[in-house]
Coordinates of C-alpha atoms in Angstrom, one line a residue:
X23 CA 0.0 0.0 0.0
X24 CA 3.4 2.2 0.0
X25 CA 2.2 3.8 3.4
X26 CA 3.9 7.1 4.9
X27 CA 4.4 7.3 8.2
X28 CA 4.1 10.4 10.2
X29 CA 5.9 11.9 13.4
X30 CA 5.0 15.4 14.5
X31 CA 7.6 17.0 17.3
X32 CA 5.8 20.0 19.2
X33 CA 3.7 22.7 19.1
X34 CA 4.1 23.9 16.1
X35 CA 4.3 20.4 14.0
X36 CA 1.5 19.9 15.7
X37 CA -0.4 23.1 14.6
X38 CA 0.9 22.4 11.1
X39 CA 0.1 18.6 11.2
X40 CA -3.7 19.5 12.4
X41 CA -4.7 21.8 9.3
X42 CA -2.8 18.6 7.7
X43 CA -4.7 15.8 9.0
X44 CA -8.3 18.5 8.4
X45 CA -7.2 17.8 5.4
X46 CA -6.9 14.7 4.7
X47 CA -10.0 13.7 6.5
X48 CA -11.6 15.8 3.9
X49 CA -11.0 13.0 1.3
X50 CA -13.3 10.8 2.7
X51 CA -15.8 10.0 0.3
X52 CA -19.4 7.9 1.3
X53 CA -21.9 6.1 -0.4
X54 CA -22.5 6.9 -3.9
X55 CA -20.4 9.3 -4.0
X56 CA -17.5 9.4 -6.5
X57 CA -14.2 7.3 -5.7
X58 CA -11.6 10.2 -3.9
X59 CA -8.3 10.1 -6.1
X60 CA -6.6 9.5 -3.0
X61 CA -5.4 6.5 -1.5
X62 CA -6.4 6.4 2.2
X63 CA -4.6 3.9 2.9
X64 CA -0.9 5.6 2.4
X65 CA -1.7 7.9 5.5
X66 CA -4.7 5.8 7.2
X67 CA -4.6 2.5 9.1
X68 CA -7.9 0.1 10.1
X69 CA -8.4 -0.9 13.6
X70 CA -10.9 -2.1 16.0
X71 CA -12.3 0.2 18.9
X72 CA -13.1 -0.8 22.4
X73 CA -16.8 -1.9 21.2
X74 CA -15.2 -4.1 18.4
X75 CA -16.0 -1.6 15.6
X76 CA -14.0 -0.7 12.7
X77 CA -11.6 2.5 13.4
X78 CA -9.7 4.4 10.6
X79 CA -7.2 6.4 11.8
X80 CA -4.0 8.4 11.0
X81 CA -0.4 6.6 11.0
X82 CA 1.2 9.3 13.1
X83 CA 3.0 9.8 15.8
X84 CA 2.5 13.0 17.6
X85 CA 5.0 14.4 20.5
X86 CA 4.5 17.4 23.1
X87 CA 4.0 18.6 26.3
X88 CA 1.2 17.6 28.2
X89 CA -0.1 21.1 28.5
X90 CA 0.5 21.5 24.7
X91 CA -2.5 19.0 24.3
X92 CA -5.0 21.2 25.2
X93 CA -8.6 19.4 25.8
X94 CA -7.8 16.8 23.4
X95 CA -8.0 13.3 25.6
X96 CA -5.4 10.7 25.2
X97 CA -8.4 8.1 25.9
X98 CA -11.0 8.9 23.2
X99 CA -14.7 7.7 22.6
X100 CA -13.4 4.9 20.3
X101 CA -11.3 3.4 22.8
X102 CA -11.9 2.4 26.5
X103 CA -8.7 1.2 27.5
X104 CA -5.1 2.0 27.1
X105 CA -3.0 1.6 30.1
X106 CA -2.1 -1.9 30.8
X107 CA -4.6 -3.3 28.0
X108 CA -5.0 -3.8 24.3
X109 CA -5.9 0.0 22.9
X110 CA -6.8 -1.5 19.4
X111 CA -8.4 -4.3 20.2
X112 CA -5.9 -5.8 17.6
X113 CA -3.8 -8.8 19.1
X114 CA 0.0 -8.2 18.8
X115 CA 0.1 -4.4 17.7
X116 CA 0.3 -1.3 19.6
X117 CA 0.6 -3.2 23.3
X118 CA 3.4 -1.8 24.6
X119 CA 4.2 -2.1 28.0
X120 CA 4.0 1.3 29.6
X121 CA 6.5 2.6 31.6
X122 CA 7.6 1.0 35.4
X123 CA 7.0 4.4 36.8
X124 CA 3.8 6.1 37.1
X125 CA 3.3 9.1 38.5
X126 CA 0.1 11.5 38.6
X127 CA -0.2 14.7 38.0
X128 CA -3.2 16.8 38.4
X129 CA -4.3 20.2 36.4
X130 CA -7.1 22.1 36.2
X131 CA -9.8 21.1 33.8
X132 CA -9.3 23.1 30.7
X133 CA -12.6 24.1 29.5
X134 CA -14.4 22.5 25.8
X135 CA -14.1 24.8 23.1
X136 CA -16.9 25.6 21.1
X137 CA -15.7 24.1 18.2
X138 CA -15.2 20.6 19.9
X139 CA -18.5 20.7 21.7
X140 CA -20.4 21.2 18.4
X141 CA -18.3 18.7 16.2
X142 CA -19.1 16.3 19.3
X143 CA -22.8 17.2 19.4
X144 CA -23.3 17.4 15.4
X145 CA -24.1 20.6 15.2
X146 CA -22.8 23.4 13.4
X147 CA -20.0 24.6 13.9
X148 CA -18.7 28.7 14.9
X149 CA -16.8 30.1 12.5
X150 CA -13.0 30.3 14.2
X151 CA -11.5 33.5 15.1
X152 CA -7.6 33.9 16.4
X153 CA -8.7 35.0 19.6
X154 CA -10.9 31.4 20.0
X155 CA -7.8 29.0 19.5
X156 CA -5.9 28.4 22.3
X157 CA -3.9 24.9 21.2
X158 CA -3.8 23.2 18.3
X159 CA -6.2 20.9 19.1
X160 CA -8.8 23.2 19.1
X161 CA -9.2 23.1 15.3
X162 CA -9.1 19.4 15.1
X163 CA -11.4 17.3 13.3
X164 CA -10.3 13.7 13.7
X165 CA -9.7 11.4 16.1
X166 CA -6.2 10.0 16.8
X167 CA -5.2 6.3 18.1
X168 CA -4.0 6.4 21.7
X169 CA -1.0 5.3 21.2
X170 CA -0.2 8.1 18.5
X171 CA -0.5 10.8 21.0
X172 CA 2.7 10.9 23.1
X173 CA 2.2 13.7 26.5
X174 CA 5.6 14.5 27.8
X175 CA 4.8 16.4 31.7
X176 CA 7.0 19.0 31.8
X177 CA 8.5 18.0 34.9
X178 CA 10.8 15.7 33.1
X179 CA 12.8 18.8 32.4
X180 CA 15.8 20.2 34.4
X181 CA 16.1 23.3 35.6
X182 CA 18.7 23.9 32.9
X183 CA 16.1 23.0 30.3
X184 CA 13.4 25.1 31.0
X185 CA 11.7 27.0 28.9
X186 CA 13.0 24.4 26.1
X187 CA 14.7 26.5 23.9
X188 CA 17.7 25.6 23.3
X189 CA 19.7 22.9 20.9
X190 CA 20.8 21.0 24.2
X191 CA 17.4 20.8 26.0
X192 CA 15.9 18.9 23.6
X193 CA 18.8 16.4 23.1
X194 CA 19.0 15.7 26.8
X195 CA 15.2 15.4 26.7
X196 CA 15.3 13.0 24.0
X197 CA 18.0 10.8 25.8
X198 CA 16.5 10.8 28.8
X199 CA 13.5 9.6 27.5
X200 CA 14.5 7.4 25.2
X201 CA 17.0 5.7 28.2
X202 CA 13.6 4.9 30.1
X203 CA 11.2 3.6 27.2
X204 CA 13.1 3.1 24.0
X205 CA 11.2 5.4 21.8
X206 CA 11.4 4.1 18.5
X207 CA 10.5 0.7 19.7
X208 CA 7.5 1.8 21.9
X209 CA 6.4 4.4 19.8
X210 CA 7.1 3.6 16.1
X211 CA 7.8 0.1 15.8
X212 CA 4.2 -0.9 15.9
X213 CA 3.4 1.5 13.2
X214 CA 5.8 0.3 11.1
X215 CA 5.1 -3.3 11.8
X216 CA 1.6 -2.3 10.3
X217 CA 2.9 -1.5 6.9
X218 CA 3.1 -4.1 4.5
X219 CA 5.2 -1.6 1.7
X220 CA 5.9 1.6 3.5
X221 CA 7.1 4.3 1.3
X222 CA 8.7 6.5 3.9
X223 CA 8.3 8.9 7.1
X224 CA 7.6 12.5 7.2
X225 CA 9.0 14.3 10.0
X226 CA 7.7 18.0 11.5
X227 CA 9.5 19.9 13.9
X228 CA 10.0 23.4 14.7
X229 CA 13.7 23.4 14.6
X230 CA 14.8 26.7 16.4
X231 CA 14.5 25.7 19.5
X232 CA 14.7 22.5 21.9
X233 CA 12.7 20.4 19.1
X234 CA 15.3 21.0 16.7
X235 CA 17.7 19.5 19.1
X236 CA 15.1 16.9 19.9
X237 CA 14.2 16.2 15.9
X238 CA 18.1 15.8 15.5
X239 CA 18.5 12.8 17.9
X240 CA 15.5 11.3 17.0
X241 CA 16.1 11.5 12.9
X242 CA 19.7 9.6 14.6
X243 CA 17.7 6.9 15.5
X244 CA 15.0 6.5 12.7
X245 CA 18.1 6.0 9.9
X246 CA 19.8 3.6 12.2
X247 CA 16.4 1.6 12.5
X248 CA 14.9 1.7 9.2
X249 CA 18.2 1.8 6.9
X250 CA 17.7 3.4 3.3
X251 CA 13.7 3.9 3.9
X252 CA 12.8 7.8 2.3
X253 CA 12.7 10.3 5.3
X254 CA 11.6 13.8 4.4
X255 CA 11.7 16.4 7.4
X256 CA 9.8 19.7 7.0
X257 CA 12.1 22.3 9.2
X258 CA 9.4 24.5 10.3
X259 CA 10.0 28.5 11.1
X260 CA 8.2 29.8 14.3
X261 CA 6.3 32.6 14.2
X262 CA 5.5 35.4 16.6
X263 CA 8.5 36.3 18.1
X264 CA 11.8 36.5 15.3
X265 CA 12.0 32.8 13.8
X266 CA 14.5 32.2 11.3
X267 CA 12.5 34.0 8.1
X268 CA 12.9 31.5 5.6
X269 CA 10.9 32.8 2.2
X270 CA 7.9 30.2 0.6
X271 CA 10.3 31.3 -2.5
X272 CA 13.8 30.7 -1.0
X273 CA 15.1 30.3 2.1
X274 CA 17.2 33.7 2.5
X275 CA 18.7 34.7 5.7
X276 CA 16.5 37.9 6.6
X277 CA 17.4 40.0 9.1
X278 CA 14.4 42.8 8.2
X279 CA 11.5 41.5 11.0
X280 CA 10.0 44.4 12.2
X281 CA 10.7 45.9 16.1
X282 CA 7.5 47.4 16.3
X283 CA 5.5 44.0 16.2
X284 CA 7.1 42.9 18.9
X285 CA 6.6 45.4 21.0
X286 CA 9.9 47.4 20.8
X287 CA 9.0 50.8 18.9
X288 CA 11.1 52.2 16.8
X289 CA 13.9 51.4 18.7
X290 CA 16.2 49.5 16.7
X291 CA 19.9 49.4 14.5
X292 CA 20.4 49.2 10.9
X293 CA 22.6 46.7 9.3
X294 CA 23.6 45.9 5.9
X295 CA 23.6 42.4 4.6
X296 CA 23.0 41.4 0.9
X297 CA 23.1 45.1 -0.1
X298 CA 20.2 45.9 1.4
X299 CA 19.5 48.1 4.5
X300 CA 17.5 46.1 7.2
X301 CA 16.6 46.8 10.8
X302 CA 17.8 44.5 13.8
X303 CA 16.5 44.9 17.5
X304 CA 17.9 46.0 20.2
X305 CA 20.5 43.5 21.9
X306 CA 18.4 41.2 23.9
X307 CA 16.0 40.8 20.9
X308 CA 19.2 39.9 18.5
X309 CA 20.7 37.3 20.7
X310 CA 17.2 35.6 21.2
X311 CA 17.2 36.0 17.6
X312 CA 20.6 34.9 16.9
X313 CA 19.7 32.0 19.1
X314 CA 16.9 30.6 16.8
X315 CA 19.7 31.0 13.9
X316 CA 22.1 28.7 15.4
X317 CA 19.6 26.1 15.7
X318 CA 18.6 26.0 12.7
X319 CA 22.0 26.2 11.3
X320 CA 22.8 22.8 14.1
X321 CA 19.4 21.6 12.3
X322 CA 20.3 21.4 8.3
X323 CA 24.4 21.0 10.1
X324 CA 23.0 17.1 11.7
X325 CA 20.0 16.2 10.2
X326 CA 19.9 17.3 6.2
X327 CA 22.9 14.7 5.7
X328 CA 20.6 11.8 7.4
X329 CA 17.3 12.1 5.3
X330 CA 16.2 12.2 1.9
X331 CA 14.9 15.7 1.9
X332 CA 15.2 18.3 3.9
X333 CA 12.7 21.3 3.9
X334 CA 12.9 24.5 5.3
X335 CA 9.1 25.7 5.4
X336 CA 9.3 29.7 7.1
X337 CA 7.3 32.4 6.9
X338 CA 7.8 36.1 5.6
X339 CA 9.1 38.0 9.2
X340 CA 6.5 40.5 8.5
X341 CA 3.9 38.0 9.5
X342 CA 5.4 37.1 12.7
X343 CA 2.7 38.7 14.6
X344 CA 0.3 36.7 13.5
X345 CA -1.4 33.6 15.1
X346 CA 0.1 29.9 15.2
X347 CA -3.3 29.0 13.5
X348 CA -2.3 31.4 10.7
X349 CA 1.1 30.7 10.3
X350 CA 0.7 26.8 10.6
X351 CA -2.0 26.7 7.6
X352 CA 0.1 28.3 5.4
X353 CA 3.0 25.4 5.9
X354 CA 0.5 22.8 6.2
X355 CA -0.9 24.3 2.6
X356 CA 2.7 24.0 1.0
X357 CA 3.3 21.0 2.7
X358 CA -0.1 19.5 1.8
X359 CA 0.0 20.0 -1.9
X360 CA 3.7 19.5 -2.5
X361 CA 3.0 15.8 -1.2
X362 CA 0.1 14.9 -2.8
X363 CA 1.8 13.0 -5.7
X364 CA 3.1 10.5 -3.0
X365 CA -0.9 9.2 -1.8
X366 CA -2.4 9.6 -5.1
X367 CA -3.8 6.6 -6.5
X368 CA -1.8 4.7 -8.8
X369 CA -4.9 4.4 -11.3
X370 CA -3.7 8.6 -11.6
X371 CA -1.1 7.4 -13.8
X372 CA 1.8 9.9 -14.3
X373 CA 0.7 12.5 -11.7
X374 CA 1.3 9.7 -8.6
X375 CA 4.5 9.4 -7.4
X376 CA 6.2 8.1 -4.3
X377 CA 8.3 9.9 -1.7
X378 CA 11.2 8.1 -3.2
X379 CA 10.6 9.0 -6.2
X380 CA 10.0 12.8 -6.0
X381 CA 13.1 12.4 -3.9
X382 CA 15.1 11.0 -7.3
X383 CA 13.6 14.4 -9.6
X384 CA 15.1 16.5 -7.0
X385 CA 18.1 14.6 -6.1
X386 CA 19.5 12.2 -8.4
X387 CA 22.9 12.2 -7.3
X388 CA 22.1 12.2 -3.4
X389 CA 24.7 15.8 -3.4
X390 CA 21.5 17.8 -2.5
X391 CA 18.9 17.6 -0.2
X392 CA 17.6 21.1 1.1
X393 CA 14.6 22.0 -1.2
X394 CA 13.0 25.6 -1.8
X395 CA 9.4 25.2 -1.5
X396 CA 7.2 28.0 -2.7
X397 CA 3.3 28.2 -3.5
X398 CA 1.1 30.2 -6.4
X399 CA -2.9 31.2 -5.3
X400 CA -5.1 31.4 -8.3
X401 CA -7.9 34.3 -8.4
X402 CA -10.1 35.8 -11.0
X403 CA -7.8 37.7 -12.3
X404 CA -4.8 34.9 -12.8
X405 CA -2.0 33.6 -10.8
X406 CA -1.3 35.3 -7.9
X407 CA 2.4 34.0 -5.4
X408 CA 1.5 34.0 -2.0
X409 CA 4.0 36.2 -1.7
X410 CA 2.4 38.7 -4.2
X411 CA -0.7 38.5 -1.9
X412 CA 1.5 38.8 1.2
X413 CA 3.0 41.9 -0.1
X414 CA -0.3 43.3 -0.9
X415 CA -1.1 43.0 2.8
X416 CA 2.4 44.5 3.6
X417 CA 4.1 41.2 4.9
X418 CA 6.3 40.2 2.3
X419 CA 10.2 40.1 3.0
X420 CA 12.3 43.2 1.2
X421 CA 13.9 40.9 -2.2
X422 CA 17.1 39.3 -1.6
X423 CA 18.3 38.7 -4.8
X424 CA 17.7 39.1 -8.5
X425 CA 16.1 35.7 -9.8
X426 CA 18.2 36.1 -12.4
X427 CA 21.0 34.6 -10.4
X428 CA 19.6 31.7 -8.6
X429 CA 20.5 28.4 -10.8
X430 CA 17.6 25.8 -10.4
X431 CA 19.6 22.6 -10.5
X432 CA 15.9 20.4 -10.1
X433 CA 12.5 21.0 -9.5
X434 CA 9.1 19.8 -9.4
X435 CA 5.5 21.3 -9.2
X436 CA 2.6 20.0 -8.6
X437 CA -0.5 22.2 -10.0
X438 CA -4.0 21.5 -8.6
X439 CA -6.8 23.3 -10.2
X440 CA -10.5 23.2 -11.4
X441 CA -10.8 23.5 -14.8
X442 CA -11.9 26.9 -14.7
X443 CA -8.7 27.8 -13.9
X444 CA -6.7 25.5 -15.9
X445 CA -5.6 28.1 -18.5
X446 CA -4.8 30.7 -15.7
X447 CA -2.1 28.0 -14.5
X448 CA -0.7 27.7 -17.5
X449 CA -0.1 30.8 -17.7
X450 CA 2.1 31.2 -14.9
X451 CA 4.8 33.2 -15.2
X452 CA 7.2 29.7 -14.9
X453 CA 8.9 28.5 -18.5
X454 CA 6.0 26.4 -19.9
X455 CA 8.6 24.7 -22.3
X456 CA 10.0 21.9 -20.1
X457 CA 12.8 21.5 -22.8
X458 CA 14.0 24.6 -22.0
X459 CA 14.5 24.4 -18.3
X460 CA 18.4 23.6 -17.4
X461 CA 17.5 20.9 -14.5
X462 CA 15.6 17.8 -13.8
X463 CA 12.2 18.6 -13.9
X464 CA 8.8 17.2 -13.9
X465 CA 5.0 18.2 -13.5
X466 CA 2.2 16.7 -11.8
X467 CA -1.5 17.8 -12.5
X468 CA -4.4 16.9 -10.8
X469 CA -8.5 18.5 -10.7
X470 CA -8.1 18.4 -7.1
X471 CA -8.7 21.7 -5.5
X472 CA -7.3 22.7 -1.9
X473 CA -10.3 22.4 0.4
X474 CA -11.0 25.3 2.5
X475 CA -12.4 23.4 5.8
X476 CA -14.4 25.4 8.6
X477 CA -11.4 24.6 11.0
X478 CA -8.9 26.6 8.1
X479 CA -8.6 30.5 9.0
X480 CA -10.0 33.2 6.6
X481 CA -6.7 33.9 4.6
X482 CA -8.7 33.8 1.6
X483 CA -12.6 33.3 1.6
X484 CA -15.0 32.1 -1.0
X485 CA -18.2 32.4 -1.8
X486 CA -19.3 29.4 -3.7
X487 CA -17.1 26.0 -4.4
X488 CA -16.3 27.5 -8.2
X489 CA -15.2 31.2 -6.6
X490 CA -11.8 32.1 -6.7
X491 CA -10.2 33.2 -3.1
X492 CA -10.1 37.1 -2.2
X493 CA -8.2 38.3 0.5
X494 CA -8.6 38.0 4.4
X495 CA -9.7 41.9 4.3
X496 CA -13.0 40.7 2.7
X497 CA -14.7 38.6 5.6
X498 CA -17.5 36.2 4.2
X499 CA -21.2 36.9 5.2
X500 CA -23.0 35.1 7.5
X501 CA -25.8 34.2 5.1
X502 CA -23.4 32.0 2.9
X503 CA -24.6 28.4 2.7
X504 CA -22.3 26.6 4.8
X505 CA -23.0 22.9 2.9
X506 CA -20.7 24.6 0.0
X507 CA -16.9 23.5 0.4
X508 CA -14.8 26.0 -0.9
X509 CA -11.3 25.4 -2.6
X510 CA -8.9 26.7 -3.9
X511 CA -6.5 26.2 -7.3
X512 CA -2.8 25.8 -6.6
X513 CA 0.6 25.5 -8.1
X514 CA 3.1 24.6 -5.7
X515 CA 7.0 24.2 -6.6
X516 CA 9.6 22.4 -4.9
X517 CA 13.5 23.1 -6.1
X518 CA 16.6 22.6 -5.8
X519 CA 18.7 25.7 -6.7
X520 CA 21.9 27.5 -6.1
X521 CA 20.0 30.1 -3.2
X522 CA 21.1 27.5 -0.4
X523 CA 24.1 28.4 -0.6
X524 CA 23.6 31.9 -0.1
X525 CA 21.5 30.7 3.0
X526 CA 24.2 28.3 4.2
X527 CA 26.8 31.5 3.6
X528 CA 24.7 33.7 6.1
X529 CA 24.2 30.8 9.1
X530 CA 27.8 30.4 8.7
X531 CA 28.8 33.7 9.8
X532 CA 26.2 33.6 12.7
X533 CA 27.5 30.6 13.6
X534 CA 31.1 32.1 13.6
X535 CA 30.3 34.5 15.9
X536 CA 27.8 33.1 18.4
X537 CA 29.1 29.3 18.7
X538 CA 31.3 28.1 21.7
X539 CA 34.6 27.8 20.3
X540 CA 34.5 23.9 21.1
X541 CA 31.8 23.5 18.7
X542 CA 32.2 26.3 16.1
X543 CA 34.7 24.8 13.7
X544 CA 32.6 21.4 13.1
X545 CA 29.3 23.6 12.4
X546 CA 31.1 26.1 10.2
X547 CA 33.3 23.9 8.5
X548 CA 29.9 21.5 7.8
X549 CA 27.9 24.3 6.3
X550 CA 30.7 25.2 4.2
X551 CA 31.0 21.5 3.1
X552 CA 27.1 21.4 2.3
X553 CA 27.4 24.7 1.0
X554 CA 29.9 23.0 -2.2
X555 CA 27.5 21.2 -3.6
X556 CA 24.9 24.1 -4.2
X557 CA 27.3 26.7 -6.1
X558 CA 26.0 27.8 -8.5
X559 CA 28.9 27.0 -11.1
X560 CA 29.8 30.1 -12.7
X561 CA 33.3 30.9 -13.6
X562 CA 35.2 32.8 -11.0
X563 CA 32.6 32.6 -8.0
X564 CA 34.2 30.2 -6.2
X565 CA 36.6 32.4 -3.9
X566 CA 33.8 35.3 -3.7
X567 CA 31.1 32.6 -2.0
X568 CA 32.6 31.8 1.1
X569 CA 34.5 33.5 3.7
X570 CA 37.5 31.3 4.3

């Protein structure tokens, strides 16, 4: 069945991996409906509940901190009994002996959202605002096996690891956990033990702070366990609060994200990097800052090397005050439709395409595995980037560098769209001749549209399942029928291209000046090594790339 399996490391994955999962549940097709062109199975495993019925549920694995969870209950109506029973009903899988020492803690009762208590009841549900969602699973539609969902009490952290945000924290939380359960065995094994052809595992972490550190050790582990299977990690960006600003185009070092959204006036440096004039905070805001770029330079420095791809998925600084929920549908967009060749059903012919395979476009040689992802919204008046809307909005990044000199080595896109807005697609803006592009390339069409779910914030809103999206300013009416799914037309592009090393070029220099000097000369000297492989080739560019 060529299934994926799924591991989701913290808040943020998990934000990211719910508007995913919305998603996916969306698929579902009943009845006399028309067969869904995509394969459940790849992302969906069958069960038995508690009362011996049939359960259909996600193959993920999903990590975070007990308070992270929110209202969402470990123990859901489909099962009765986890601890010290059979969960699934379902002889030898997903029994794992639970740990020797239990302890109890007690918290107050977080109170039902709205959103869950009509899902629950089958009623209508309220339309979401920021203000309403409190955790990620406050937007959920599905339910998850108990064994998938993986609460880590915060008092296993030291005092040194408070406030998990460093590289370090999370490594010492993963091998202290892992030295009292093994956690690929407890947690994964019987997921993979499931699969009769599994096609690979895609991996979501934040990687800026102490989930970085944690993704790192636990990517370690994975390749030791499962040898040459596919592994693509999605590096996410945080928001709100000075993440690592890694364009939906390319993932340029920018140092422009604005003071006054988080709170500090006008009160601020400038600094040239690139040629272009940018604005950095005050101290304290540019070592937390700086901070969040060493991790992510640790990040692509330990894991890239171990995985098949590696993808950097960050959002425009400018829109760092806006709300996880936001932020994390935007990834979870990119991400979403960038994959969809891989659970395609076969019967789609060309446009299906495994994880390994998409890998081989990209990567033929295995020399490069940090991909550029970036995303194209259709409207009534054409194509539209993301980025082009973002800009209208005044969140878009300052350009970093003519495209003129980025070399696409490889690159694939994947273009989803009604046939209304078929010709728009075509006509847009990329080099329609595939004969004339320099690199690998291929194309993968499907009439699938995005769904825009209840639980999916307004960045665009519809009016009818045929109407293209306008922007977040125009808020729908409360008279529209809510039975009509809107969607939306995509063209989403995943490359390989000489702008990574331009990336790799600015974490080095961060890393030169805020590293310990124990570990500074095996990160820099790595990112320079990774860095080779992504020059762009030109005569004479060699010594003027990297700072020796």
């Amino acid at each position: 069945m060529h299934e994926i399996i799924t591991l989701q490391l913290g808040s943020q994955a998990n934000y990211v991996g719910t508007h995913f999962w919305n998603t996916q549940e969306s698929y579902f097709t009943y009845g006399s409906q028309e067969e869904s062109p995509i394969d459940h199975d790849i992302h969906f495993r069958a069960g038995i509940g508690a009362d011996g019925s049939d359960t259909y549920l996600p193959r993920a694995v999903i990590y975070d901190f007990k308070a992270g969870f929110g209202t969402l209950r470990r123990v859901n109506e489909l099962y009765e009994v986890v601890e010290g029973g059979n969960a699934s009903g379902n002889g030898n899988v997903w029994t794992n002996t639970p740990s020797t020492q239990t302890q109890t803690h007690t918290q107050p009762a977080i109170p039902a959202h709205p959103y869950q208590l009509a899902l629950s009841r089958g009623l209508p549900t309220p339309r979401l605002q920021p203000s309403d969602i409190r955790y990620w699973s406050d937007y959920n539609r599905i339910y998850h096996h108990p064994r998938s969902l993986i609460q880590i009490y915060e008092t296993e952290l030291g005092p040194e690891q408070r406030g998990f945000d460093t590289w370090s924290a999370g490594e010492d939380l993963f091998r202290q956990l892992d030295s009292e359960d093994d956690l690929f065995d407890r947690d994964v094994r019987p997921v993979v033990e499931e699969c009769d052809q599994m096609q690979g595992v895609q991996l979501l972490a934040g990687v800026e702070g102490g989930w970085g550190g944690f993704a790192a050790r636990y990517v370690e582990r994975l390749r030791d366990e499962l040898g040459k299977t596919g592994m693509w990690v999605w590096a996410l960006g945080e928001g709100g609060g000075g993440g690592t600003a890694v364009s939906l185009f390319f993932p340029f070092l920018q140092f422009d994200f604005s003071c006054e959204a988080l709170g500090q006036g006008d009160r601020y440096i400038a600094w040239k990097e690139s040629n272009r004039k940018t604005n950095i905070p005050l101290p304290n805001m540019q070592t937390a800052r700086a901070n969040k770029l060493v991790n992510s330079a640790r990040a692509l420095h330990e894991i890239s090397p171990a995985v098949s791809m590696y993808i950097p998925l960050s959002l425009p600084s400018q829109i760092y005050s806006h709300h996880p929920w936001h932020t994390s549908a935007i990834q979870a967009l990119t991400l979403e439709t960038l994959t969809l060749p891989s659970r395609l059903r076969r019967s789609q012919g060309i446009n299906a395409a495994s994880l390994s395979e998409l890998a081989v476009v990209l990567n033929p040689s295995d020399e490069r595995k940090i991909a550029q992802a970036r995303v194209q919204v259709m409207d009534v008046d054409g194509p539209r980037t993301l980025s082009a809307l973002l800009q209208e909005w005044n969140l878009a990044p300052s350009p970093t560098a003519a495209e003129g000199d980025v070399r696409v080595f490889a690159e694939y896109d994947v273009r989803r769209a009604r046939d209304e807005d078929e010709d728009q697609i075509r006509g847009n803006g990329h080099n329609n001749d595939d004969d004339e592009r320099e690199g690998n390339y291929r194309r993968f069409n499907t009439p699938l549209p995005f769904p825009f779910l209840d639980s999916f914030p307004p960045l665009f809103t519809t009016t009818s399942n045929n109407q293209a999206p306008s922007s977040q300013h125009q808020q729908p009416t409360d008279t529209q029928d809510p039975s009509q799914q809107a969607t939306l037309s995509l063209l989403a592009t995943l490359s390989i291209t000489s702008a990574t090393s331009t990336w790799l070029k600015s974490l080095e220099r961060v890393a030169r000046t805020r590293v310990a000097a124990e570990e500074r000369e095996e990160l820099v000297n790595g990112l320079m090594e990774i860095g080779e492989a992504y020059r762009a080739g030109f005569e004479g560019d060699e010594e003027a790339e990297w700072d020796l």
